[in-house]
Coordinates of N, CA, C and O in Angstrom, one line a residue:
L1 N 15.3 -18.3 -47.1 CA 14.1 -19.0 -47.4 C 13.9 -20.2 -46.4 O 12.7 -20.4 -46.0
E2 N 14.9 -20.8 -46.1 CA 14.8 -22.0 -45.1 C 14.3 -21.5 -43.8 O 13.4 -22.1 -43.2
E3 N 14.8 -20.3 -43.3 CA 14.4 -19.7 -42.1 C 12.9 -19.3 -42.2 O 12.1 -19.6 -41.2
A4 N 12.5 -18.7 -43.3 CA 11.1 -18.4 -43.4 C 10.2 -19.6 -43.4 O 9.1 -19.6 -42.8
A5 N 10.6 -20.6 -44.1 CA 9.8 -21.9 -44.1 C 9.7 -22.5 -42.8 O 8.6 -22.9 -42.4
F6 N 10.8 -22.4 -42.0 CA 10.8 -22.9 -40.6 C 9.8 -22.1 -39.8 O 9.0 -22.7 -39.0
Q7 N 9.8 -20.8 -39.9 CA 8.9 -19.9 -39.1 C 7.4 -20.2 -39.5 O 6.6 -20.3 -38.6
L8 N 7.2 -20.4 -40.8 CA 5.8 -20.7 -41.2 C 5.3 -22.1 -40.6 O 4.2 -22.2 -40.2
Q9 N 6.3 -23.0 -40.6 CA 6.0 -24.3 -40.0 C 5.6 -24.2 -38.6 O 4.6 -24.8 -38.1
Q10 N 6.3 -23.4 -37.8 CA 6.1 -23.2 -36.4 C 4.7 -22.5 -36.2 O 4.0 -23.0 -35.3
I11 N 4.4 -21.5 -37.0 CA 3.1 -20.8 -36.9 C 2.0 -21.8 -37.1 O 1.0 -21.9 -36.4
F12 N 2.1 -22.6 -38.2 CA 1.1 -23.6 -38.6 C 0.9 -24.6 -37.5 O -0.2 -24.9 -37.1
R13 N 2.0 -25.1 -36.9 CA 2.0 -26.1 -35.8 C 1.2 -25.5 -34.6 O 0.4 -26.2 -34.0
I14 N 1.5 -24.3 -34.3 CA 0.9 -23.6 -33.1 C -0.6 -23.4 -33.4 O -1.4 -23.7 -32.5
D15 N -0.9 -22.9 -34.6 CA -2.3 -22.7 -34.9 C -3.2 -23.9 -34.9 O -4.3 -23.9 -34.4
I16 N -2.6 -25.0 -35.4 CA -3.3 -26.3 -35.3 C -3.6 -26.7 -33.9 O -4.6 -27.2 -33.5
S17 N -2.5 -26.6 -33.0 CA -2.6 -26.9 -31.6 C -3.7 -26.1 -30.9 O -4.5 -26.7 -30.2
I18 N -3.8 -24.8 -31.2 CA -4.8 -23.9 -30.6 C -6.2 -24.4 -31.0 O -7.1 -24.5 -30.2
A19 N -6.3 -24.7 -32.3 CA -7.6 -25.1 -32.9 C -8.0 -26.4 -32.2 O -9.2 -26.6 -31.9
L20 N -7.1 -27.4 -32.1 CA -7.4 -28.7 -31.5 C -7.9 -28.5 -30.1 O -8.8 -29.1 -29.6
N21 N -7.2 -27.6 -29.3 CA -7.5 -27.4 -27.9 C -8.9 -26.8 -27.8 O -9.7 -27.2 -26.9
I22 N -9.2 -25.8 -28.6 CA -10.5 -25.2 -28.6 C -11.6 -26.2 -28.9 O -12.6 -26.3 -28.3
L23 N -11.3 -27.0 -29.9 CA -12.3 -28.1 -30.3 C -12.5 -29.1 -29.1 O -13.6 -29.5 -28.8
G24 N -11.4 -29.3 -28.4 CA -11.5 -30.2 -27.2 C -12.3 -29.6 -26.1 O -13.2 -30.3 -25.5
I25 N -12.2 -28.3 -25.9 CA -13.0 -27.6 -24.9 C -14.4 -27.6 -25.2 O -15.3 -27.9 -24.4
E26 N -14.8 -27.3 -26.5 CA -16.1 -27.3 -27.0 C -16.7 -28.7 -26.9 O -17.9 -28.9 -26.5
S27 N -16.0 -29.8 -27.2 CA -16.4 -31.1 -27.1 C -16.7 -31.5 -25.7 O -17.7 -32.2 -25.4
M28 N -15.9 -31.1 -24.8 CA -16.0 -31.4 -23.4 C -17.3 -30.7 -22.8 O -18.1 -31.4 -22.1
R29 N -17.6 -29.5 -23.3 CA -18.8 -28.8 -22.9 C -20.0 -29.5 -23.4 O -21.1 -29.5 -22.7
A30 N -19.9 -30.1 -24.5 CA -21.1 -30.8 -25.1 C -21.2 -32.2 -24.6 O -22.1 -32.9 -25.0
G31 N -20.3 -32.6 -23.7 CA -20.4 -33.9 -23.1 C -19.7 -35.0 -23.9 O -19.9 -36.2 -23.6
H32 N -19.0 -34.7 -24.9 CA -18.2 -35.7 -25.7 C -16.8 -35.8 -25.2 O -15.9 -35.3 -25.8
C33 N -16.7 -36.4 -24.1 CA -15.4 -36.5 -23.4 C -14.3 -37.2 -24.1 O -13.1 -36.8 -24.1
R34 N -14.6 -38.3 -24.8 CA -13.6 -39.0 -25.6 C -13.1 -38.2 -26.7 O -11.8 -38.2 -27.0
V35 N -14.0 -37.5 -27.4 CA -13.5 -36.7 -28.5 C -12.6 -35.6 -28.0 O -11.6 -35.2 -28.6
A36 N -13.1 -35.0 -26.9 CA -12.3 -33.9 -26.2 C -10.9 -34.4 -25.9 O -9.9 -33.7 -26.2
F37 N -10.8 -35.5 -25.2 CA -9.5 -36.1 -24.8 C -8.6 -36.2 -26.1 O -7.4 -35.9 -26.0
T38 N -9.2 -36.8 -27.1 CA -8.4 -37.0 -28.4 C -7.8 -35.7 -28.9 O -6.7 -35.6 -29.3
C39 N -8.7 -34.7 -28.9 CA -8.2 -33.3 -29.4 C -7.1 -32.8 -28.5 O -6.1 -32.3 -29.0
F40 N -7.4 -32.8 -27.2 CA -6.4 -32.3 -26.2 C -5.0 -33.1 -26.4 O -4.0 -32.4 -26.4
K41 N -5.1 -34.4 -26.6 CA -3.9 -35.2 -26.7 C -3.1 -34.9 -27.9 O -1.9 -34.8 -27.9
L42 N -3.8 -34.7 -29.0 CA -3.1 -34.3 -30.3 C -2.4 -33.0 -30.1 O -1.2 -32.8 -30.6
A43 N -3.1 -32.0 -29.5 CA -2.4 -30.7 -29.3 C -1.3 -30.8 -28.3 O -0.3 -30.1 -28.5
A44 N -1.5 -31.6 -27.3 CA -0.5 -31.7 -26.2 C 0.8 -32.3 -26.8 O 1.9 -31.9 -26.4
D45 N 0.6 -33.3 -27.6 CA 1.8 -34.0 -28.2 C 2.5 -33.1 -29.2 O 3.6 -33.5 -29.6
R46 N 1.9 -32.0 -29.6 CA 2.6 -31.0 -30.4 C 3.3 -30.0 -29.6 O 3.8 -29.0 -30.1
G47 N 3.2 -30.1 -28.2 CA 3.9 -29.2 -27.3 C 3.1 -28.0 -26.8 O 3.7 -27.1 -26.2
Y48 N 1.8 -28.0 -27.0 CA 0.9 -26.9 -26.6 C 0.6 -27.0 -25.1 O -0.1 -27.9 -24.7
S49 N 1.1 -26.1 -24.3 CA 1.0 -26.2 -22.8 C -0.5 -26.2 -22.3 O -0.8 -27.0 -21.3
K50 N -1.4 -25.4 -22.9 CA -2.8 -25.4 -22.4 C -3.4 -26.8 -22.7 O -4.2 -27.3 -21.8
A51 N -3.1 -27.4 -23.8 CA -3.6 -28.8 -24.0 C -3.0 -29.8 -23.1 O -3.6 -30.7 -22.7
Q52 N -1.7 -29.6 -22.8 CA -1.0 -30.6 -21.9 C -1.7 -30.5 -20.5 O -1.9 -31.5 -19.9
F53 N -2.0 -29.3 -20.1 CA -2.8 -29.1 -18.8 C -4.1 -29.8 -18.9 O -4.5 -30.6 -18.0
N54 N -4.8 -29.7 -20.0 CA -6.2 -30.3 -20.2 C -6.1 -31.8 -20.2 O -6.9 -32.5 -19.7
V55 N -5.0 -32.4 -20.8 CA -4.8 -33.8 -20.8 C -4.6 -34.3 -19.4 O -5.1 -35.3 -19.0
G56 N -3.8 -33.5 -18.6 CA -3.5 -33.8 -17.2 C -4.9 -33.9 -16.4 O -5.1 -34.8 -15.7
L57 N -5.7 -32.9 -16.7 CA -7.0 -32.9 -16.0 C -7.9 -34.2 -16.4 O -8.5 -34.8 -15.5
C58 N -7.8 -34.5 -17.7 CA -8.6 -35.7 -18.1 C -8.1 -37.0 -17.4 O -8.9 -37.8 -17.0
Y59 N -6.8 -37.1 -17.4 CA -6.2 -38.3 -16.7 C -6.5 -38.3 -15.2 O -6.7 -39.3 -14.6
E60 N -6.4 -37.1 -14.6 CA -6.6 -37.0 -13.1 C -8.1 -37.4 -12.8 O -8.3 -38.0 -11.8
H61 N -9.0 -36.9 -13.6 CA -10.4 -37.1 -13.2 C -11.1 -38.2 -14.0 O -12.3 -38.5 -13.8
G62 N -10.3 -38.9 -14.9 CA -10.9 -40.0 -15.7 C -12.0 -39.5 -16.7 O -13.0 -40.2 -16.8
R63 N -11.8 -38.4 -17.3 CA -12.7 -37.8 -18.3 C -12.2 -38.1 -19.7 O -11.2 -37.5 -20.1
G64 N -12.9 -39.0 -20.4 CA -12.6 -39.3 -21.8 C -11.5 -40.3 -21.9 O -11.1 -40.7 -23.0
T65 N -11.0 -40.8 -20.8 CA -9.9 -41.8 -20.7 C -9.9 -42.4 -19.4 O -10.6 -42.0 -18.5
E66 N -9.1 -43.5 -19.2 CA -9.0 -44.1 -17.9 C -8.3 -43.1 -16.9 O -7.4 -42.4 -17.3
K67 N -8.7 -43.1 -15.7 CA -8.0 -42.3 -14.6 C -6.6 -42.9 -14.4 O -6.4 -44.1 -14.2
D68 N -5.6 -42.0 -14.5 CA -4.2 -42.4 -14.3 C -3.4 -41.2 -13.8 O -3.1 -40.3 -14.5
L69 N -3.2 -41.3 -12.5 CA -2.5 -40.1 -11.8 C -1.1 -39.9 -12.3 O -0.6 -38.8 -12.3
E70 N -0.4 -41.0 -12.6 CA 1.0 -40.9 -13.1 C 1.0 -40.2 -14.4 O 1.9 -39.3 -14.6
K71 N 0.1 -40.5 -15.3 CA 0.1 -39.8 -16.6 C -0.4 -38.4 -16.4 O 0.1 -37.5 -17.1
A72 N -1.3 -38.2 -15.5 CA -1.7 -36.8 -15.2 C -0.5 -36.0 -14.7 O -0.3 -34.9 -15.2
G73 N 0.3 -36.5 -13.8 CA 1.5 -35.9 -13.4 C 2.5 -35.6 -14.5 O 3.0 -34.5 -14.5
F74 N 2.6 -36.5 -15.4 CA 3.5 -36.3 -16.6 C 3.1 -35.1 -17.4 O 3.9 -34.3 -17.7
Y75 N 1.8 -35.0 -17.7 CA 1.3 -33.9 -18.5 C 1.3 -32.6 -17.8 O 1.6 -31.5 -18.3
Y76 N 1.0 -32.6 -16.5 CA 1.1 -31.4 -15.7 C 2.5 -30.9 -15.6 O 2.8 -29.7 -15.7
C77 N 3.5 -31.8 -15.5 CA 4.9 -31.5 -15.5 C 5.3 -30.8 -16.8 O 6.0 -29.8 -16.8
Q78 N 4.8 -31.4 -18.0 CA 5.2 -30.8 -19.2 C 4.6 -29.4 -19.3 O 5.3 -28.5 -19.8
A79 N 3.4 -29.2 -18.9 CA 2.8 -27.8 -19.0 C 3.4 -26.9 -18.0 O 3.7 -25.7 -18.3
A80 N 3.8 -27.4 -16.8 CA 4.4 -26.6 -15.8 C 5.8 -26.1 -16.3 O 6.2 -25.0 -16.0
S81 N 6.5 -26.9 -17.1 CA 7.8 -26.6 -17.6 C 7.7 -25.4 -18.6 O 8.7 -24.8 -18.9
S82 N 6.5 -25.2 -19.1 CA 6.3 -24.1 -20.1 C 5.7 -22.9 -19.3 O 5.1 -22.0 -19.9
H83 N 5.7 -22.9 -18.0 CA 5.3 -21.9 -17.1 C 3.8 -21.7 -17.1 O 3.3 -20.5 -17.0
H84 N 3.0 -22.8 -17.3 CA 1.6 -22.7 -17.2 C 1.2 -22.7 -15.7 O 1.4 -23.7 -15.0
P85 N 0.7 -21.6 -15.1 CA 0.6 -21.4 -13.7 C -0.3 -22.5 -13.0 O 0.0 -23.0 -12.0
M86 N -1.5 -22.8 -13.6 CA -2.4 -23.8 -13.0 C -1.7 -25.2 -13.0 O -1.9 -26.0 -12.1
A87 N -1.0 -25.4 -14.1 CA -0.2 -26.7 -14.2 C 0.8 -26.8 -13.1 O 1.1 -27.8 -12.5
Q88 N 1.5 -25.7 -12.8 CA 2.5 -25.6 -11.8 C 1.9 -26.0 -10.4 O 2.4 -26.8 -9.7
Y89 N 0.7 -25.4 -10.2 CA -0.1 -25.8 -9.0 C -0.4 -27.2 -8.9 O -0.2 -27.9 -7.9
R90 N -1.0 -27.7 -10.0 CA -1.4 -29.2 -10.0 C -0.3 -30.1 -9.9 O -0.3 -31.1 -9.2
Y91 N 0.8 -29.8 -10.6 CA 2.0 -30.7 -10.6 C 2.6 -30.6 -9.2 O 3.1 -31.7 -8.7
A92 N 2.6 -29.5 -8.5 CA 3.1 -29.4 -7.1 C 2.3 -30.3 -6.2 O 2.9 -31.0 -5.4
R93 N 1.0 -30.2 -6.3 CA 0.1 -31.1 -5.5 C 0.4 -32.6 -5.8 O 0.5 -33.4 -4.9
Y94 N 0.6 -32.9 -7.1 CA 0.9 -34.3 -7.5 C 2.3 -34.7 -6.8 O 2.4 -35.8 -6.2
L95 N 3.3 -33.9 -6.9 CA 4.6 -34.2 -6.3 C 4.5 -34.5 -4.8 O 5.1 -35.4 -4.3
L96 N 3.7 -33.6 -4.1 CA 3.6 -33.8 -2.7 C 2.8 -35.0 -2.3 O 3.1 -35.6 -1.2
Q97 N 1.9 -35.5 -3.1 CA 1.1 -36.6 -2.8 C 1.5 -37.9 -3.4 O 1.4 -39.0 -2.8
H98 N 2.0 -37.9 -4.6 CA 2.3 -39.1 -5.4 C 3.6 -39.2 -6.1 O 3.9 -40.2 -6.7
G99 N 4.3 -38.1 -6.1 CA 5.5 -38.0 -6.9 C 6.6 -38.9 -6.7 O 6.7 -39.5 -5.6
P100 N 7.5 -39.1 -7.7 CA 8.6 -40.0 -7.6 C 9.8 -39.3 -6.9 O 9.7 -38.1 -6.7
G101 N 10.8 -40.0 -6.5 CA 12.0 -39.4 -5.9 C 11.9 -39.3 -4.3 O 10.9 -39.7 -3.7
S102 N 12.9 -38.7 -3.7 CA 12.9 -38.6 -2.3 C 11.9 -37.5 -1.8 O 11.7 -36.5 -2.5
P103 N 11.3 -37.7 -0.6 CA 10.4 -36.7 -0.1 C 11.0 -35.3 -0.1 O 10.3 -34.3 -0.4
Q104 N 12.2 -35.2 0.3 CA 12.9 -33.9 0.4 C 13.0 -33.2 -0.9 O 12.7 -32.0 -1.0
D105 N 13.4 -33.9 -2.0 CA 13.5 -33.3 -3.3 C 12.1 -32.9 -3.8 O 12.0 -31.8 -4.4
R106 N 11.2 -33.8 -3.6 CA 9.8 -33.5 -4.1 C 9.3 -32.2 -3.4 O 8.6 -31.4 -4.0
H107 N 9.5 -32.2 -2.1 CA 9.1 -31.0 -1.3 C 9.6 -29.7 -1.8 O 8.9 -28.8 -2.0
H108 N 11.0 -29.7 -2.1 CA 11.6 -28.5 -2.6 C 11.1 -28.1 -3.9 O 10.7 -26.9 -4.2
E109 N 10.9 -29.0 -4.8 CA 10.4 -28.7 -6.2 C 9.0 -28.2 -6.1 O 8.6 -27.3 -6.8
A110 N 8.2 -28.9 -5.3 CA 6.7 -28.6 -5.1 C 6.6 -27.1 -4.6 O 5.8 -26.4 -5.1
V111 N 7.4 -26.8 -3.6 CA 7.2 -25.4 -3.0 C 7.6 -24.4 -4.0 O 7.0 -23.3 -4.1
A112 N 8.7 -24.7 -4.8 CA 9.1 -23.7 -5.8 C 8.0 -23.5 -6.8 O 7.7 -22.4 -7.2
L113 N 7.4 -24.6 -7.2 CA 6.3 -24.5 -8.2 C 5.1 -23.7 -7.6 O 4.4 -22.9 -8.3
L114 N 4.8 -24.0 -6.4 CA 3.6 -23.3 -5.7 C 3.9 -21.8 -5.6 O 3.0 -21.0 -5.8
E115 N 5.2 -21.5 -5.3 CA 5.5 -20.1 -5.2 C 5.3 -19.4 -6.5 O 4.8 -18.3 -6.6
Q116 N 5.7 -20.1 -7.6 CA 5.6 -19.5 -9.0 C 4.1 -19.3 -9.3 O 3.7 -18.3 -9.8
A117 N 3.3 -20.3 -9.0 CA 1.9 -20.3 -9.3 C 1.2 -19.2 -8.5 O 0.4 -18.4 -9.0
A118 N 1.6 -19.1 -7.2 CA 1.0 -18.1 -6.4 C 1.4 -16.7 -6.9 O 0.5 -15.8 -6.9
G119 N 2.6 -16.5 -7.3 CA 3.1 -15.2 -7.8 C 2.3 -14.9 -9.1 O 2.2 -13.7 -9.4
A120 N 1.9 -15.9 -9.9 CA 1.1 -15.6 -11.1 C -0.4 -15.4 -10.8 O -1.2 -15.2 -11.7
G121 N -0.7 -15.4 -9.5 CA -2.1 -15.1 -9.2 C -3.1 -16.2 -9.0 O -4.3 -16.1 -9.0
I122 N -2.5 -17.5 -8.9 CA -3.4 -18.6 -8.8 C -3.8 -18.7 -7.3 O -3.0 -19.0 -6.4
T123 N -5.1 -18.5 -7.1 CA -5.7 -18.4 -5.7 C -5.5 -19.7 -5.0 O -5.1 -19.7 -3.8
E124 N -5.7 -20.8 -5.7 CA -5.5 -22.1 -5.0 C -4.1 -22.3 -4.5 O -3.9 -22.9 -3.4
A125 N -3.1 -21.9 -5.3 CA -1.7 -22.0 -4.8 C -1.4 -21.1 -3.6 O -0.7 -21.5 -2.7
Q126 N -2.0 -19.9 -3.7 CA -1.8 -18.9 -2.5 C -2.4 -19.5 -1.3 O -1.8 -19.5 -0.2
A127 N -3.7 -20.1 -1.4 CA -4.3 -20.7 -0.2 C -3.5 -21.9 0.3 O -3.4 -22.1 1.5
Y128 N -3.1 -22.7 -0.6 CA -2.3 -23.9 -0.2 C -1.0 -23.5 0.5 O -0.7 -24.1 1.5
L129 N -0.3 -22.6 -0.1 CA 0.9 -22.1 0.6 C 0.7 -21.5 1.9 O 1.5 -21.7 2.9
G130 N -0.4 -20.8 2.1 CA -0.8 -20.2 3.3 C -0.9 -21.2 4.4 O -0.3 -21.1 5.5
V131 N -1.7 -22.2 4.2 CA -1.9 -23.3 5.1 C -0.6 -24.1 5.3 O -0.2 -24.4 6.4
F132 N 0.1 -24.3 4.2 CA 1.4 -25.1 4.2 C 2.4 -24.4 5.2 O 3.0 -25.1 6.0
Y133 N 2.6 -23.1 5.1 CA 3.5 -22.4 5.9 C 3.1 -22.3 7.3 O 3.9 -22.2 8.3
M134 N 1.8 -22.2 7.6 CA 1.2 -22.2 8.9 C 1.4 -23.5 9.7 O 1.6 -23.5 10.9
R135 N 1.2 -24.6 8.9 CA 1.2 -25.9 9.6 C 2.4 -26.8 9.4 O 2.4 -27.9 9.8
G136 N 3.4 -26.3 8.7 CA 4.6 -27.0 8.5 C 5.4 -27.5 9.7 O 5.0 -27.1 10.8
L137 N 6.4 -28.3 9.5 CA 7.2 -28.8 10.6 C 7.8 -27.6 11.3 O 8.0 -27.6 12.6
Q138 N 8.2 -26.6 10.6 CA 8.8 -25.4 11.1 C 7.9 -24.2 10.6 O 8.2 -23.6 9.6
P139 N 6.8 -24.0 11.3 CA 5.9 -22.9 10.8 C 6.5 -21.6 10.5 O 7.4 -21.2 11.3
Q140 N 6.1 -21.0 9.4 CA 6.6 -19.6 9.1 C 5.3 -18.8 9.0 O 4.7 -18.6 7.9
E141 N 4.9 -18.3 10.2 CA 3.5 -17.7 10.3 C 3.4 -16.5 9.5 O 2.3 -16.3 8.8
K142 N 4.4 -15.6 9.4 CA 4.2 -14.3 8.7 C 4.1 -14.6 7.2 O 3.3 -14.0 6.5
R143 N 4.9 -15.6 6.7 CA 4.9 -16.0 5.3 C 3.5 -16.6 5.0 O 2.9 -16.3 3.9
G144 N 3.0 -17.5 5.9 CA 1.7 -18.1 5.7 C 0.6 -17.1 5.6 O -0.2 -17.1 4.7
L145 N 0.7 -16.1 6.5 CA -0.4 -15.1 6.5 C -0.4 -14.3 5.3 O -1.4 -13.9 4.7
K146 N 0.8 -14.0 4.7 CA 1.0 -13.2 3.5 C 0.2 -13.9 2.4 O -0.6 -13.3 1.7
Y147 N 0.4 -15.2 2.2 CA -0.3 -16.0 1.2 C -1.8 -16.1 1.5 O -2.7 -16.1 0.5
L148 N -2.2 -16.3 2.7 CA -3.6 -16.4 3.1 C -4.3 -15.1 2.7 O -5.5 -15.1 2.2
L149 N -3.7 -14.0 3.0 CA -4.3 -12.7 2.7 C -4.4 -12.5 1.1 O -5.4 -12.0 0.7
Q150 N -3.4 -13.0 0.4 CA -3.5 -12.9 -1.1 C -4.7 -13.7 -1.6 O -5.5 -13.2 -2.4
A151 N -4.9 -14.9 -1.1 CA -6.0 -15.7 -1.5 C -7.3 -15.2 -1.0 O -8.3 -15.2 -1.8
A152 N -7.4 -14.6 0.2 CA -8.6 -14.0 0.7 C -9.0 -12.8 -0.1 O -10.2 -12.6 -0.4
N153 N -8.0 -12.0 -0.5 CA -8.3 -10.8 -1.3 C -8.7 -11.2 -2.8 O -9.2 -10.4 -3.5
S154 N -8.4 -12.5 -3.1 CA -8.9 -13.0 -4.4 C -10.3 -13.6 -4.3 O -10.8 -14.2 -5.3
G155 N -10.9 -13.6 -3.1 CA -12.2 -14.1 -2.9 C -12.3 -15.4 -2.3 O -13.4 -16.0 -2.3
D156 N -11.3 -16.0 -1.8 CA -11.3 -17.3 -1.2 C -11.8 -17.3 0.3 O -11.1 -16.8 1.1
A157 N -13.0 -17.7 0.5 CA -13.7 -17.6 1.8 C -12.9 -18.4 2.9 O -12.9 -18.0 4.1
Q158 N -12.4 -19.6 2.5 CA -11.7 -20.4 3.5 C -10.4 -19.7 4.0 O -10.1 -19.7 5.1
S159 N -9.7 -19.1 3.0 CA -8.5 -18.3 3.4 C -8.9 -17.2 4.3 O -8.1 -16.8 5.2
R160 N -10.0 -16.5 4.0 CA -10.4 -15.4 4.8 C -10.7 -15.9 6.2 O -10.3 -15.2 7.2
F161 N -11.3 -17.1 6.4 CA -11.5 -17.6 7.7 C -10.1 -17.9 8.4 O -10.0 -17.5 9.6
H162 N -9.2 -18.4 7.7 CA -7.8 -18.6 8.3 C -7.2 -17.3 8.7 O -6.5 -17.3 9.7
V163 N -7.4 -16.3 7.9 CA -6.8 -15.0 8.3 C -7.5 -14.5 9.6 O -6.8 -14.0 10.5
G164 N -8.8 -14.8 9.8 CA -9.4 -14.5 11.1 C -8.8 -15.2 12.2 O -8.6 -14.7 13.3
V165 N -8.5 -16.5 12.0 CA -7.8 -17.3 13.0 C -6.5 -16.7 13.4 O -6.1 -16.6 14.6
C166 N -5.7 -16.3 12.4 CA -4.4 -15.7 12.6 C -4.6 -14.4 13.5 O -3.8 -14.3 14.5
Y167 N -5.5 -13.6 13.3 CA -5.7 -12.4 14.1 C -6.3 -12.7 15.5 O -5.9 -12.1 16.5
E168 N -7.1 -13.8 15.6 CA -7.6 -14.2 16.9 C -6.5 -14.7 17.8 O -6.5 -14.5 19.0
Q169 N -5.6 -15.5 17.2 CA -4.6 -16.2 18.0 C -3.3 -15.5 17.9 O -2.3 -16.0 18.6
G170 N -3.1 -14.5 17.1 CA -1.8 -13.8 17.1 C -0.8 -14.6 16.3 O 0.4 -14.7 16.8
L171 N -1.2 -15.2 15.2 CA -0.2 -16.0 14.4 C 0.3 -15.2 13.2 O -0.5 -14.9 12.3
G172 N 1.6 -14.8 13.3 CA 2.2 -14.0 12.2 C 1.8 -12.6 12.2 O 2.1 -11.8 11.3
V173 N 1.0 -12.2 13.2 CA 0.5 -10.8 13.3 C 0.1 -10.6 14.8 O -0.1 -11.5 15.5
Q174 N 0.1 -9.3 15.2 CA -0.3 -9.0 16.6 C -1.8 -9.3 16.8 O -2.6 -9.1 15.9
Q175 N -2.1 -10.0 17.9 CA -3.5 -10.4 18.2 C -4.4 -9.2 18.1 O -4.1 -8.1 18.7
N176 N -5.6 -9.3 17.4 CA -6.5 -8.2 17.3 C -7.9 -8.9 17.1 O -8.2 -9.3 16.0
L177 N -8.7 -8.9 18.1 CA -10.0 -9.6 18.1 C -11.0 -8.9 17.2 O -11.8 -9.5 16.5
A178 N -10.9 -7.5 17.1 CA -11.8 -6.8 16.2 C -11.5 -7.1 14.8 O -12.4 -7.3 14.0
E179 N -10.2 -7.2 14.4 CA -9.8 -7.6 13.1 C -10.2 -9.0 12.7 O -10.7 -9.3 11.6
A180 N -10.1 -9.9 13.7 CA -10.5 -11.3 13.6 C -12.0 -11.4 13.3 O -12.4 -12.1 12.3
L181 N -12.8 -10.6 14.0 CA -14.2 -10.6 13.8 C -14.6 -10.1 12.4 O -15.5 -10.7 11.7
R182 N -13.9 -9.1 11.9 CA -14.1 -8.5 10.6 C -13.9 -9.6 9.5 O -14.7 -9.8 8.6
H183 N -12.8 -10.4 9.7 CA -12.5 -11.4 8.7 C -13.5 -12.6 8.8 O -13.9 -13.1 7.8
Y184 N -13.9 -12.9 10.0 CA -14.9 -14.0 10.2 C -16.2 -13.6 9.5 O -16.8 -14.4 8.9
R185 N -16.6 -12.3 9.7 CA -17.9 -11.9 9.1 C -17.8 -11.9 7.6 O -18.8 -12.3 7.0
Q186 N -16.7 -11.5 7.0 CA -16.5 -11.5 5.6 C -16.6 -12.9 5.0 O -17.2 -13.2 4.0
S187 N -15.9 -13.8 5.7 CA -15.9 -15.2 5.3 C -17.2 -15.9 5.5 O -17.7 -16.6 4.6
A188 N -17.9 -15.6 6.6 CA -19.3 -16.1 6.8 C -20.2 -15.6 5.7 O -21.1 -16.3 5.2
A189 N -20.1 -14.3 5.4 CA -21.0 -13.7 4.3 C -20.8 -14.4 3.0 O -21.7 -14.4 2.1
A190 N -19.6 -14.9 2.8 CA -19.2 -15.6 1.5 C -19.6 -17.1 1.6 O -19.4 -17.8 0.6
G191 N -20.2 -17.5 2.7 CA -20.8 -18.8 2.8 C -19.9 -19.8 3.6 O -20.2 -21.0 3.5
N192 N -18.9 -19.4 4.2 CA -18.0 -20.3 4.9 C -18.6 -20.8 6.3 O -18.9 -19.9 7.1
R193 N -18.9 -22.1 6.4 CA -19.5 -22.6 7.6 C -18.7 -22.5 8.8 O -19.2 -22.2 9.9
Q194 N -17.4 -22.7 8.7 CA -16.5 -22.6 9.9 C -16.5 -21.2 10.5 O -16.5 -21.0 11.7
A195 N -16.6 -20.2 9.6 CA -16.6 -18.8 10.0 C -17.9 -18.5 10.8 O -17.9 -17.8 11.8
R196 N -19.0 -19.1 10.3 CA -20.3 -18.9 10.9 C -20.3 -19.5 12.3 O -20.7 -18.9 13.3
E197 N -19.7 -20.7 12.4 CA -19.6 -21.4 13.7 C -18.7 -20.6 14.7 O -19.0 -20.5 15.9
R198 N -17.6 -20.0 14.1 CA -16.7 -19.3 15.0 C -17.4 -18.0 15.5 O -17.2 -17.6 16.6
L199 N -18.2 -17.4 14.7 CA -18.9 -16.1 15.1 C -19.9 -16.5 16.2 O -20.0 -15.7 17.2
R200 N -20.6 -17.6 16.1 CA -21.5 -18.0 17.1 C -20.8 -18.3 18.4 O -21.3 -18.0 19.5
A201 N -19.6 -18.9 18.3 CA -18.8 -19.2 19.5 C -18.3 -18.0 20.2 O -18.1 -17.9 21.4

């Protein structure tokens, strides 16, 4: 009986958190940012990762509350620890730009989180890793190209442009101007200004 009661409590707690998060999303859509933040915060403090991510967004952008990057990082971290892919991406960005601890430790943790988020299909993480590996202190061009292609295939026009650069300059792949042109054209067709300029050049 005790076990059954505990299970019911857990279900009830989760259902309340889901309802609060949905209410927060609807309130945000209606322009009631303070109400939305309150709902997200109540659900987040009950351990619901989607709400923790939403609280992080509120703190990062100052929606419904004061802008506070440290608190945003805290909530992104909580959601990331529950394997929320977009929170992993956001927390990795926070670590690289504002995080506590030594730069080397932050770097390793951020890259691990970005890899997880990219593996879960987060286009922003794939694009970020692609550029990161291309431009790092010790560039890993093949690895960078792999992530740029993933992001490009998910519809990211900027990554498609970078793939064109890789083929034009032979970065991580054999130089192939026809392939570079193909990627520039696709990127330009998706509205990328740099690709249009590159085609004109």
